[in-house]
Amino acid sequence: MVEQGTFRVKSGLAEMLKGGVIMDVTTPEQAKIAEEAGACAVMALERVPADIRAAGGVARMADPTIVARIQDAVTIPVMAKARIGHFVEAQILEALGVDYIDESEVLTPADDQYHIDKWAFKVPFVCGAKNLGEALRRIGEGAAMIRTKGEPGTGNVVEAVKHMRTVMGEIRRLQNLPKEELMTAAKNMSAPYDLVVYVAKEGKLPVVNFAAGGIATPADAALMMQLGVDGVFVGSGIFKSNDPAARAKAIVAATTHYNDPKVLAEVSRDLGEAMPGIEISTLPAEQRMQERGW
Amino acid sequence: MKIGVLALQGAFREHRVALEKCGCEVVEVRKAEHLDGLAGLVLPGGESTTIGKLLNDFILLEPIRTLGLQGMPIFATCAGLIVLAKDIEGSQQPRLGLLDAQVRRNAFGRQVDSFEIDLPVAKFSGKTIRSVFIRAPYILKIYEGVEILASHEDKIVMVEQGNLLATAFHPELTDDLTLHQYFVSKCSEYVSSAR
């Protein structure tokens, strides 16, 4: 019997994206540049995070026309973002046939307490996390892929590093706990017990984990890979730089050869200006997207 | 026995685990120098356009093609099948072009159409193999010398041509080692015949 939308099929696509770069694009032309540079998927958006940040106001799902035009332009998987808790935006994106939905803090949350029940969908979801408890709550809700939140649209990798180190540190801690302490650990991190037991035993998340939020250079991508992520999302970092095609290609190469400093040195040359960055301490608390999500 | 897994992008870790369970030493292949002394090579699933570009940029196409023509066993899954094939419908993307077949990319549709199924394979005495198809290709046409090992709804999804073994699905996403064991047996034959 043919079975569709199983967790293996959903998380399986994320497995295929590993070692790759997923790029934010807002037009079919940008999508083609990304595909040509070797992106393993694109994220179809109306505006990249840096512009969402600059515009302020309420950020919502992209117009379906933009998503559809990008789907027509490339053969690689196309992802799109829905607001946290906005299950109707997710239904619309599923009806459009997007390959992955990002329930994303980059958009303005539509629900101040609850995320989408992702088990209810055939299309897989990726969600952001700052720590292990948050990652396991999202997986408990049905997310088939996790990414660090970082701080989107800043071109500053420090928050993504912090979130990755936090998750890895918490995994190592769980691995060292005796079994009788796992229930209390689950309680303390507000995470489903069975997933806490899984992580304690296996020493890793049950799904693929990417880096996102502030990656702007090939070295940033390789840094995140060496810290143990499975691949990277680059949002504003490519199309807010002054030579997107060259930078995109260099970040793809750096993600594959993350452990080879000679290759990294070679691909990092002559890329022109990176996107302008934002120092995190200058961002008022209410403008930090990573605090969205529960 | 040392088997390589192309590790440019995609699900290479799962193949590594499966091959290690079969008792092999596994080398992740990112540069031509990693191909030295291999008994076989796995081309994993991933994005075929990405893998093709990186094969081209890091000068791996010709060295792998040469080894394939010399008879080194190659096991290609999903995107690997696309990279291995001679013809890709409607695409000029870089490829090895070793397998005498024409493939269609994303042939079963988008991710919401992805599926898993028990697939009977006559070659393994009709044993069913749990097969996971993710935005999978299938084989439109085979040319001379290619044997069909399995089909799903009349679409060719597994073939063998001498030293080449290819599937449209992902045996590395299940615990069933049948295909990896079969591939490893081809690799040992290759090693003993080369001696």
Short mmCIF file of C-alpha atoms in Angstrom, two decimals:
data_model
loop_
_atom_site.label_atom_id
_atom_site.label_comp_id
_atom_site.label_asym_id
_atom_site.label_seq_id
_atom_site.Cartn_x
_atom_site.Cartn_y
_atom_site.Cartn_z
CA MET A 1 0.00 0.00 0.00
CA VAL A 2 1.27 3.44 -0.90
CA GLU A 3 1.67 5.61 2.21
CA GLN A 4 2.06 9.38 1.91
CA GLY A 5 2.90 12.03 4.48
CA THR A 6 4.52 9.56 6.89
CA PHE A 7 7.08 11.01 9.28
CA ARG A 8 9.80 9.10 7.43
CA VAL A 9 8.79 10.71 4.14
CA LYS A 10 8.61 14.17 5.77
CA SER A 11 11.89 13.99 7.67
CA GLY A 12 13.44 12.15 4.72
CA LEU A 13 13.34 15.26 2.54
CA ALA A 14 15.28 17.14 5.24
CA GLU A 15 17.83 14.29 5.19
CA MET A 16 18.29 14.94 1.45
CA LEU A 17 18.91 18.65 2.07
CA LYS A 18 21.81 17.97 4.44
CA GLY A 19 25.18 19.45 3.63
CA GLY A 20 23.36 22.02 1.53
CA VAL A 21 22.37 25.67 1.55
CA ILE A 22 18.76 26.88 1.52
CA MET A 23 18.51 30.44 0.21
CA ASP A 24 15.85 33.12 0.71
CA VAL A 25 14.56 34.46 -2.62
CA THR A 26 11.87 36.97 -3.49
CA THR A 27 11.69 36.70 -7.31
CA PRO A 28 12.00 33.96 -9.98
CA GLU A 29 15.25 35.61 -11.12
CA GLN A 30 16.76 35.32 -7.66
CA ALA A 31 15.53 31.72 -7.43
CA LYS A 32 17.38 30.90 -10.66
CA ILE A 33 20.57 32.56 -9.38
CA ALA A 34 20.28 30.45 -6.21
CA GLU A 35 19.69 27.21 -8.15
CA GLU A 36 22.53 28.01 -10.53
CA ALA A 37 24.84 28.62 -7.54
CA GLY A 38 24.04 25.16 -6.16
CA ALA A 39 21.36 25.86 -3.52
CA CYS A 40 19.68 22.62 -2.40
CA ALA A 41 16.35 24.48 -1.90
CA VAL A 42 14.95 28.01 -1.87
CA MET A 43 12.67 29.82 0.55
CA ALA A 44 10.07 31.85 -1.35
CA LEU A 45 9.38 35.17 0.37
CA GLU A 46 7.85 38.56 -0.31
CA ARG A 47 10.73 40.27 1.52
CA VAL A 48 13.99 39.01 3.02
CA PRO A 49 14.27 39.30 6.83
CA ALA A 50 16.45 42.44 6.70
CA ASP A 51 13.69 44.22 4.74
CA ILE A 52 10.96 42.82 7.01
CA ARG A 53 12.93 44.23 9.93
CA ALA A 54 13.30 47.61 8.22
CA ALA A 55 9.64 47.78 7.14
CA GLY A 56 8.18 46.97 10.58
CA GLY A 57 4.43 46.38 10.90
CA VAL A 58 2.86 42.92 10.50
CA ALA A 59 4.74 40.43 8.29
CA ARG A 60 2.56 37.69 6.75
CA MET A 61 2.73 34.70 4.40
CA ALA A 62 3.87 35.66 0.88
CA ASP A 63 1.34 36.26 -1.90
CA PRO A 64 0.61 32.84 -3.52
CA THR A 65 1.51 34.35 -6.92
CA ILE A 66 5.08 34.95 -5.74
CA VAL A 67 5.34 31.40 -4.41
CA ALA A 68 3.87 29.91 -7.61
CA ARG A 69 6.19 31.92 -9.89
CA ILE A 70 9.21 30.76 -7.92
CA GLN A 71 7.95 27.15 -8.06
CA ASP A 72 7.75 27.47 -11.85
CA ALA A 73 11.25 28.94 -12.10
CA VAL A 74 13.27 26.14 -10.44
CA THR A 75 13.40 22.34 -10.12
CA ILE A 76 14.86 22.29 -6.59
CA PRO A 77 12.51 22.17 -3.54
CA VAL A 78 10.63 25.36 -2.73
CA MET A 79 9.86 26.25 0.89
CA ALA A 80 7.65 29.06 2.18
CA LYS A 81 6.96 30.66 5.55
CA ALA A 82 3.74 30.68 7.56
CA ARG A 83 3.19 32.73 10.70
CA ILE A 84 3.55 30.91 14.04
CA GLY A 85 0.16 29.36 14.84
CA HIS A 86 -1.43 30.40 11.52
CA PHE A 87 -2.64 26.99 10.38
CA VAL A 88 -4.72 28.46 7.56
CA GLU A 89 -1.65 30.06 5.97
CA ALA A 90 -0.11 26.58 6.26
CA GLN A 91 -3.18 25.00 4.60
CA ILE A 92 -2.85 27.48 1.74
CA LEU A 93 0.86 26.74 1.31
CA GLU A 94 0.13 23.00 1.33
CA ALA A 95 -2.53 23.52 -1.34
CA LEU A 96 0.06 25.40 -3.43
CA GLY A 97 2.28 22.31 -3.24
CA VAL A 98 5.26 23.89 -1.47
CA ASP A 99 7.79 21.23 -0.44
CA TYR A 100 8.41 22.47 3.13
CA ILE A 101 6.69 25.02 5.38
CA ASP A 102 8.77 27.14 7.76
CA GLU A 103 6.60 28.07 10.75
CA SER A 104 8.71 31.12 11.25
CA GLU A 105 9.42 33.78 13.84
CA VAL A 106 10.54 36.04 10.97
CA LEU A 107 6.84 36.65 10.34
CA THR A 108 4.61 38.21 12.99
CA PRO A 109 3.08 35.44 15.15
CA ALA A 110 -0.64 34.83 14.62
CA ASP A 111 -1.09 33.01 17.93
CA ASP A 112 0.48 34.17 21.18
CA GLN A 113 0.34 30.72 22.86
CA TYR A 114 0.13 27.84 20.41
CA HIS A 115 2.04 26.60 17.38
CA ILE A 116 0.50 24.78 14.42
CA ASP A 117 -0.43 21.08 14.86
CA LYS A 118 2.00 19.92 12.23
CA TRP A 119 0.87 16.27 12.40
CA ALA A 120 -2.33 17.39 10.64
CA PHE A 121 -0.42 18.09 7.40
CA LYS A 122 1.10 15.96 4.62
CA VAL A 123 3.64 18.69 3.85
CA PRO A 124 6.61 18.70 6.26
CA PHE A 125 7.47 21.63 8.57
CA VAL A 126 10.71 23.19 9.77
CA CYS A 127 10.69 25.27 12.97
CA GLY A 128 13.23 27.43 14.80
CA ALA A 129 14.64 26.72 18.25
CA LYS A 130 16.96 28.51 20.70
CA ASN A 131 17.41 25.51 22.98
CA LEU A 132 16.73 21.79 23.25
CA GLY A 133 13.38 22.10 25.03
CA GLU A 134 12.05 24.35 22.28
CA ALA A 135 13.35 21.99 19.58
CA LEU A 136 11.70 18.97 21.20
CA ARG A 137 8.38 20.80 21.70
CA ARG A 138 8.32 21.61 17.98
CA ILE A 139 9.18 18.00 17.08
CA GLY A 140 6.46 16.86 19.48
CA GLU A 141 4.04 19.04 17.49
CA GLY A 142 5.17 17.28 14.30
CA ALA A 143 8.08 19.35 12.94
CA ALA A 144 10.24 17.15 10.67
CA MET A 145 13.25 19.50 10.67
CA ILE A 146 14.70 22.02 13.12
CA ARG A 147 16.87 25.10 12.62
CA THR A 148 18.51 27.50 15.03
CA LYS A 149 16.63 30.78 15.29
CA GLY A 150 19.68 32.99 15.40
CA GLU A 151 18.69 36.61 14.87
CA PRO A 152 17.28 36.93 11.34
CA GLY A 153 18.15 39.85 9.09
CA THR A 154 21.15 40.97 11.12
CA GLY A 155 24.05 39.40 9.21
CA ASN A 156 25.41 38.64 12.68
CA VAL A 157 26.08 34.97 13.38
CA VAL A 158 26.49 35.27 17.16
CA GLU A 159 22.92 34.26 18.06
CA ALA A 160 22.93 31.22 15.77
CA VAL A 161 26.21 30.14 17.41
CA LYS A 162 24.68 30.65 20.84
CA HIS A 163 21.58 28.60 19.97
CA MET A 164 23.60 25.76 18.45
CA ARG A 165 26.01 25.61 21.40
CA THR A 166 23.05 25.64 23.77
CA VAL A 167 21.32 22.72 22.02
CA MET A 168 24.54 20.68 21.78
CA GLY A 169 25.41 21.38 25.43
CA GLU A 170 21.96 20.29 26.57
CA ILE A 171 22.19 17.11 24.50
CA ARG A 172 25.55 16.26 26.09
CA ARG A 173 24.09 16.91 29.53
CA LEU A 174 21.13 14.59 28.91
CA GLN A 175 23.50 11.85 27.75
CA ASN A 176 25.15 11.92 31.16
CA LEU A 177 21.97 11.73 33.24
CA PRO A 178 20.85 8.49 34.88
CA LYS A 179 17.46 7.31 33.62
CA GLU A 180 15.60 8.27 36.79
CA GLU A 181 16.53 11.93 36.27
CA LEU A 182 15.13 12.16 32.73
CA MET A 183 11.51 12.81 33.75
CA THR A 184 12.55 15.80 35.84
CA ALA A 185 14.83 16.96 33.02
CA ALA A 186 11.83 16.75 30.66
CA LYS A 187 9.76 18.75 33.15
CA ASN A 188 12.45 21.39 33.56
CA MET A 189 12.90 21.95 29.83
CA SER A 190 9.17 21.61 29.07
CA ALA A 191 9.84 18.86 26.53
CA PRO A 192 8.02 15.59 25.73
CA TYR A 193 9.44 12.77 27.88
CA ASP A 194 9.77 10.21 25.06
CA LEU A 195 11.83 12.65 22.99
CA VAL A 196 14.05 13.45 25.99
CA VAL A 197 14.67 9.70 26.40
CA TYR A 198 15.49 9.42 22.68
CA VAL A 199 18.02 12.28 22.83
CA ALA A 200 19.63 10.92 26.02
CA LYS A 201 20.12 7.54 24.33
CA GLU A 202 21.09 8.63 20.80
CA GLY A 203 22.99 11.82 21.59
CA LYS A 204 21.29 13.74 18.79
CA LEU A 205 17.98 15.24 17.73
CA PRO A 206 15.56 12.82 16.01
CA VAL A 207 15.44 15.14 12.96
CA VAL A 208 17.85 17.16 10.84
CA ASN A 209 19.07 20.44 12.40
CA PHE A 210 20.13 23.40 10.23
CA ALA A 211 21.65 26.77 11.12
CA ALA A 212 19.70 29.95 10.41
CA GLY A 213 19.61 33.58 11.44
CA GLY A 214 22.62 35.78 10.70
CA ILE A 215 24.80 33.73 8.33
CA ALA A 216 26.46 36.15 5.88
CA THR A 217 29.80 34.67 4.76
CA PRO A 218 31.31 31.33 3.67
CA ALA A 219 33.22 31.31 6.97
CA ASP A 220 29.95 31.74 8.92
CA ALA A 221 28.47 28.73 7.11
CA ALA A 222 31.56 26.59 7.78
CA LEU A 223 31.61 27.72 11.43
CA MET A 224 28.04 26.49 11.91
CA MET A 225 28.84 23.21 10.13
CA GLN A 226 31.88 22.64 12.36
CA LEU A 227 29.65 23.27 15.38
CA GLY A 228 27.58 20.32 14.19
CA VAL A 229 24.63 21.58 12.14
CA ASP A 230 23.50 19.54 9.14
CA GLY A 231 23.25 22.45 6.68
CA VAL A 232 22.50 26.18 6.54
CA PHE A 233 19.78 28.64 5.68
CA VAL A 234 20.99 31.96 4.31
CA GLY A 235 18.34 34.64 4.43
CA SER A 236 19.32 38.21 3.77
CA GLY A 237 23.02 37.34 3.54
CA ILE A 238 23.02 36.60 -0.19
CA PHE A 239 20.70 39.06 -1.89
CA LYS A 240 21.65 41.92 0.45
CA SER A 241 25.33 41.54 -0.48
CA ASN A 242 26.74 43.29 -3.52
CA ASP A 243 27.56 40.15 -5.59
CA PRO A 244 24.81 37.62 -4.80
CA ALA A 245 25.76 34.99 -7.41
CA ALA A 246 29.43 34.80 -6.34
CA ARG A 247 28.56 34.83 -2.63
CA ALA A 248 25.88 32.16 -3.06
CA LYS A 249 28.30 29.87 -4.88
CA ALA A 250 31.02 30.45 -2.27
CA ILE A 251 28.67 29.64 0.62
CA VAL A 252 27.61 26.39 -1.12
CA ALA A 253 31.26 25.35 -1.54
CA ALA A 254 32.05 26.33 2.07
CA THR A 255 29.17 24.22 3.37
CA THR A 256 30.49 21.13 1.56
CA HIS A 257 34.17 21.73 2.39
CA TYR A 258 33.53 23.14 5.89
CA ASN A 259 36.48 21.20 7.31
CA ASP A 260 39.01 22.24 4.67
CA PRO A 261 40.49 25.68 5.47
CA LYS A 262 42.39 25.79 2.15
CA VAL A 263 39.16 25.51 0.18
CA LEU A 264 37.52 28.02 2.54
CA ALA A 265 40.35 30.49 1.93
CA GLU A 266 40.00 30.03 -1.81
CA VAL A 267 36.22 30.49 -1.98
CA SER A 268 36.23 33.46 0.42
CA ARG A 269 38.28 35.65 -1.95
CA ASP A 270 36.90 38.61 -3.91
CA LEU A 271 33.26 38.32 -2.91
CA GLY A 272 32.74 42.07 -2.54
CA GLU A 273 30.88 43.60 0.39
CA ALA A 274 28.85 41.34 2.67
CA MET A 275 25.48 42.61 3.84
CA PRO A 276 25.69 45.41 6.41
CA GLY A 277 25.40 43.84 9.85
CA ILE A 278 23.62 44.76 13.06
CA GLU A 279 25.21 44.45 16.50
CA ILE A 280 22.68 42.49 18.59
CA SER A 281 23.01 44.69 21.70
CA THR A 282 21.72 47.65 19.66
CA LEU A 283 18.45 45.81 18.93
CA PRO A 284 15.67 46.68 21.38
CA ALA A 285 14.15 43.57 23.02
CA GLU A 286 10.85 43.96 21.14
CA GLN A 287 12.70 43.82 17.79
CA ARG A 288 14.37 40.47 18.53
CA MET A 289 12.59 37.91 16.38
CA GLN A 290 14.11 34.98 18.30
CA GLU A 291 11.87 35.76 21.30
CA ARG A 292 8.80 34.86 19.21
CA GLY A 293 7.56 31.28 19.69
CA TRP A 294 6.56 29.36 22.79
CA MET B 1 37.26 -3.24 2.31
CA LYS B 2 37.16 0.50 1.69
CA ILE B 3 34.02 1.97 0.10
CA GLY B 4 33.57 5.64 -0.72
CA VAL B 5 30.42 7.69 -0.23
CA LEU B 6 30.20 10.88 -2.26
CA ALA B 7 29.79 13.53 0.46
CA LEU B 8 29.26 16.76 -1.46
CA GLN B 9 25.65 17.18 -0.35
CA GLY B 10 22.74 14.98 0.70
CA ALA B 11 22.10 11.87 2.79
CA PHE B 12 25.66 10.51 2.79
CA ARG B 13 25.70 9.82 6.55
CA GLU B 14 22.90 7.23 6.26
CA HIS B 15 24.82 5.33 3.56
CA ARG B 16 27.90 5.47 5.76
CA VAL B 17 26.00 3.89 8.65
CA ALA B 18 24.49 1.18 6.41
CA LEU B 19 27.88 0.29 4.88
CA GLU B 20 29.56 0.21 8.30
CA LYS B 21 26.85 -2.21 9.46
CA CYS B 22 27.90 -4.37 6.48
CA GLY B 23 31.45 -4.37 7.87
CA CYS B 24 33.03 -1.88 5.45
CA GLU B 25 35.44 0.93 6.08
CA VAL B 26 33.85 4.11 4.70
CA VAL B 27 35.58 7.13 3.16
CA GLU B 28 33.70 10.39 2.57
CA VAL B 29 34.59 11.59 -0.91
CA ARG B 30 34.80 15.37 -1.44
CA LYS B 31 37.95 15.56 -3.61
CA ALA B 32 39.57 13.35 -6.23
CA GLU B 33 42.33 12.27 -3.82
CA HIS B 34 39.67 10.57 -1.65
CA LEU B 35 38.98 8.10 -4.50
CA ASP B 36 42.32 6.27 -4.08
CA GLY B 37 42.02 2.57 -3.37
CA LEU B 38 38.23 2.35 -3.24
CA ALA B 39 36.41 -0.96 -3.79
CA GLY B 40 33.23 0.89 -4.71
CA LEU B 41 31.43 4.22 -4.52
CA VAL B 42 27.95 5.27 -3.37
CA LEU B 43 26.24 8.28 -4.94
CA PRO B 44 23.69 9.31 -2.30
CA GLY B 45 20.36 11.10 -2.48
CA GLY B 46 20.32 14.87 -2.23
CA GLU B 47 19.76 17.57 -4.83
CA SER B 48 21.10 16.40 -8.18
CA THR B 49 21.70 19.94 -9.48
CA THR B 50 23.75 20.79 -6.38
CA ILE B 51 25.73 17.53 -6.47
CA GLY B 52 26.32 17.86 -10.25
CA LYS B 53 27.64 21.41 -9.88
CA LEU B 54 29.98 20.47 -7.04
CA LEU B 55 31.22 17.39 -8.96
CA ASN B 56 32.07 19.74 -11.79
CA ASP B 57 33.59 22.55 -9.67
CA PHE B 58 35.76 20.22 -7.61
CA ILE B 59 36.98 18.21 -10.63
CA LEU B 60 35.40 14.90 -9.67
CA LEU B 61 33.36 14.06 -12.80
CA GLU B 62 36.20 12.67 -14.91
CA PRO B 63 37.99 10.71 -12.14
CA ILE B 64 34.73 8.99 -11.10
CA ARG B 65 33.71 8.35 -14.71
CA THR B 66 37.09 6.72 -15.36
CA LEU B 67 36.77 4.46 -12.31
CA GLY B 68 33.22 3.51 -13.36
CA LEU B 69 34.42 2.61 -16.86
CA GLN B 70 37.20 0.51 -15.30
CA GLY B 71 34.51 -1.55 -13.57
CA MET B 72 34.47 -0.13 -10.03
CA PRO B 73 30.97 -0.80 -8.61
CA ILE B 74 28.79 2.29 -8.14
CA PHE B 75 25.54 2.29 -6.16
CA ALA B 76 23.37 5.33 -6.89
CA THR B 77 20.19 6.31 -5.04
CA CYS B 78 17.64 8.95 -6.09
CA ALA B 79 19.69 12.07 -6.95
CA GLY B 80 22.63 9.68 -7.41
CA LEU B 81 20.66 7.87 -10.13
CA ILE B 82 20.13 11.19 -11.94
CA VAL B 83 23.84 12.03 -11.70
CA LEU B 84 24.74 8.52 -12.96
CA ALA B 85 22.40 8.53 -15.98
CA LYS B 86 23.35 9.29 -19.58
CA ASP B 87 20.17 11.26 -20.35
CA ILE B 88 18.18 13.58 -18.07
CA GLU B 89 14.87 14.66 -19.58
CA GLY B 90 14.91 18.39 -20.34
CA SER B 91 18.16 19.12 -18.50
CA GLN B 92 21.76 19.93 -19.35
CA GLN B 93 22.98 19.63 -15.74
CA PRO B 94 26.43 18.07 -15.18
CA ARG B 95 26.38 14.25 -14.85
CA LEU B 96 28.57 11.14 -14.96
CA GLY B 97 26.56 9.68 -17.84
CA LEU B 98 27.60 6.09 -17.12
CA LEU B 99 24.18 4.42 -16.88
CA ASP B 100 22.58 3.78 -20.27
CA ALA B 101 19.17 5.17 -19.41
CA GLN B 102 17.03 8.27 -19.57
CA VAL B 103 15.63 9.59 -16.27
CA ARG B 104 12.87 12.03 -15.41
CA ARG B 105 13.45 14.27 -12.39
CA ASN B 106 10.78 14.90 -9.71
CA ALA B 107 8.79 12.37 -11.71
CA PHE B 108 6.24 11.48 -9.02
CA GLY B 109 5.47 15.15 -8.22
CA ARG B 110 6.21 17.50 -5.36
CA GLN B 111 6.96 16.62 -1.74
CA VAL B 112 3.26 16.17 -0.85
CA ASP B 113 3.23 13.34 -3.44
CA SER B 114 6.25 11.59 -1.88
CA PHE B 115 5.50 8.12 -0.51
CA GLU B 116 6.76 4.82 0.84
CA ILE B 117 5.77 1.33 -0.24
CA ASP B 118 6.79 -2.34 -0.01
CA LEU B 119 8.44 -3.18 -3.32
CA PRO B 120 8.91 -6.83 -4.39
CA VAL B 121 12.29 -7.48 -6.04
CA ALA B 122 12.52 -10.67 -8.13
CA LYS B 123 16.33 -10.68 -7.95
CA PHE B 124 16.14 -11.16 -4.18
CA SER B 125 13.69 -14.10 -4.48
CA GLY B 126 10.70 -11.75 -4.53
CA LYS B 127 11.59 -10.31 -1.14
CA THR B 128 9.83 -6.99 -0.51
CA ILE B 129 11.96 -3.95 0.22
CA ARG B 130 10.54 -0.96 2.08
CA SER B 131 11.13 1.82 -0.41
CA VAL B 132 10.99 5.52 0.41
CA PHE B 133 10.42 7.80 -2.60
CA ILE B 134 11.15 11.49 -1.93
CA ARG B 135 10.58 13.87 -4.84
CA ALA B 136 11.92 10.85 -6.65
CA PRO B 137 12.94 10.37 -10.27
CA TYR B 138 12.10 7.31 -12.32
CA ILE B 139 13.66 5.76 -15.39
CA LEU B 140 11.82 6.63 -18.58
CA LYS B 141 13.88 4.53 -20.97
CA ILE B 142 16.63 1.97 -20.72
CA TYR B 143 19.12 1.29 -23.48
CA GLU B 144 21.01 -1.91 -24.25
CA GLY B 145 22.64 -3.78 -21.39
CA VAL B 146 20.46 -2.43 -18.59
CA GLU B 147 18.43 -4.89 -16.50
CA ILE B 148 15.24 -3.81 -14.72
CA LEU B 149 15.21 -5.04 -11.10
CA ALA B 150 12.01 -3.35 -9.91
CA SER B 151 9.12 -1.22 -11.11
CA HIS B 152 6.34 0.64 -9.35
CA GLU B 153 3.10 1.22 -11.28
CA ASP B 154 4.91 0.41 -14.53
CA LYS B 155 7.63 2.94 -13.79
CA ILE B 156 11.18 1.62 -13.63
CA VAL B 157 12.65 2.36 -10.20
CA MET B 158 15.62 0.01 -9.87
CA VAL B 159 18.16 -1.15 -12.46
CA GLU B 160 21.52 -2.83 -12.80
CA GLN B 161 24.06 -2.53 -15.61
CA GLY B 162 27.22 -4.52 -14.97
CA ASN B 163 29.03 -2.70 -12.15
CA LEU B 164 26.25 -0.09 -11.77
CA LEU B 165 23.30 -0.44 -9.40
CA ALA B 166 20.71 2.33 -9.15
CA THR B 167 17.45 2.99 -7.33
CA ALA B 168 14.96 5.86 -7.55
CA PHE B 169 14.16 5.32 -3.85
CA HIS B 170 16.15 5.53 -0.61
CA PRO B 171 17.21 2.17 0.85
CA GLU B 172 19.45 4.14 3.25
CA LEU B 173 16.42 5.55 5.10
CA THR B 174 15.30 2.12 6.35
CA ASP B 175 17.02 -0.54 8.46
CA ASP B 176 16.86 -3.09 5.61
CA LEU B 177 20.45 -3.80 4.49
CA THR B 178 19.58 -6.08 1.54
CA LEU B 179 20.69 -3.65 -1.18
CA HIS B 180 23.79 -2.48 0.65
CA GLN B 181 24.81 -6.11 1.26
CA TYR B 182 24.29 -6.89 -2.41
CA PHE B 183 26.38 -3.85 -3.39
CA VAL B 184 29.14 -4.87 -0.97
CA SER B 185 29.20 -8.34 -2.57
CA LYS B 186 29.71 -6.67 -5.98
CA CYS B 187 32.57 -4.65 -4.48
CA SER B 188 34.30 -7.76 -3.10
CA GLU B 189 34.02 -9.46 -6.49
CA TYR B 190 35.57 -6.36 -8.08
CA VAL B 191 38.43 -6.36 -5.58
CA SER B 192 39.19 -10.08 -6.04
CA SER B 193 38.99 -9.83 -9.85
CA ALA B 194 41.40 -6.86 -9.81
CA ARG B 195 44.01 -8.86 -7.90
#
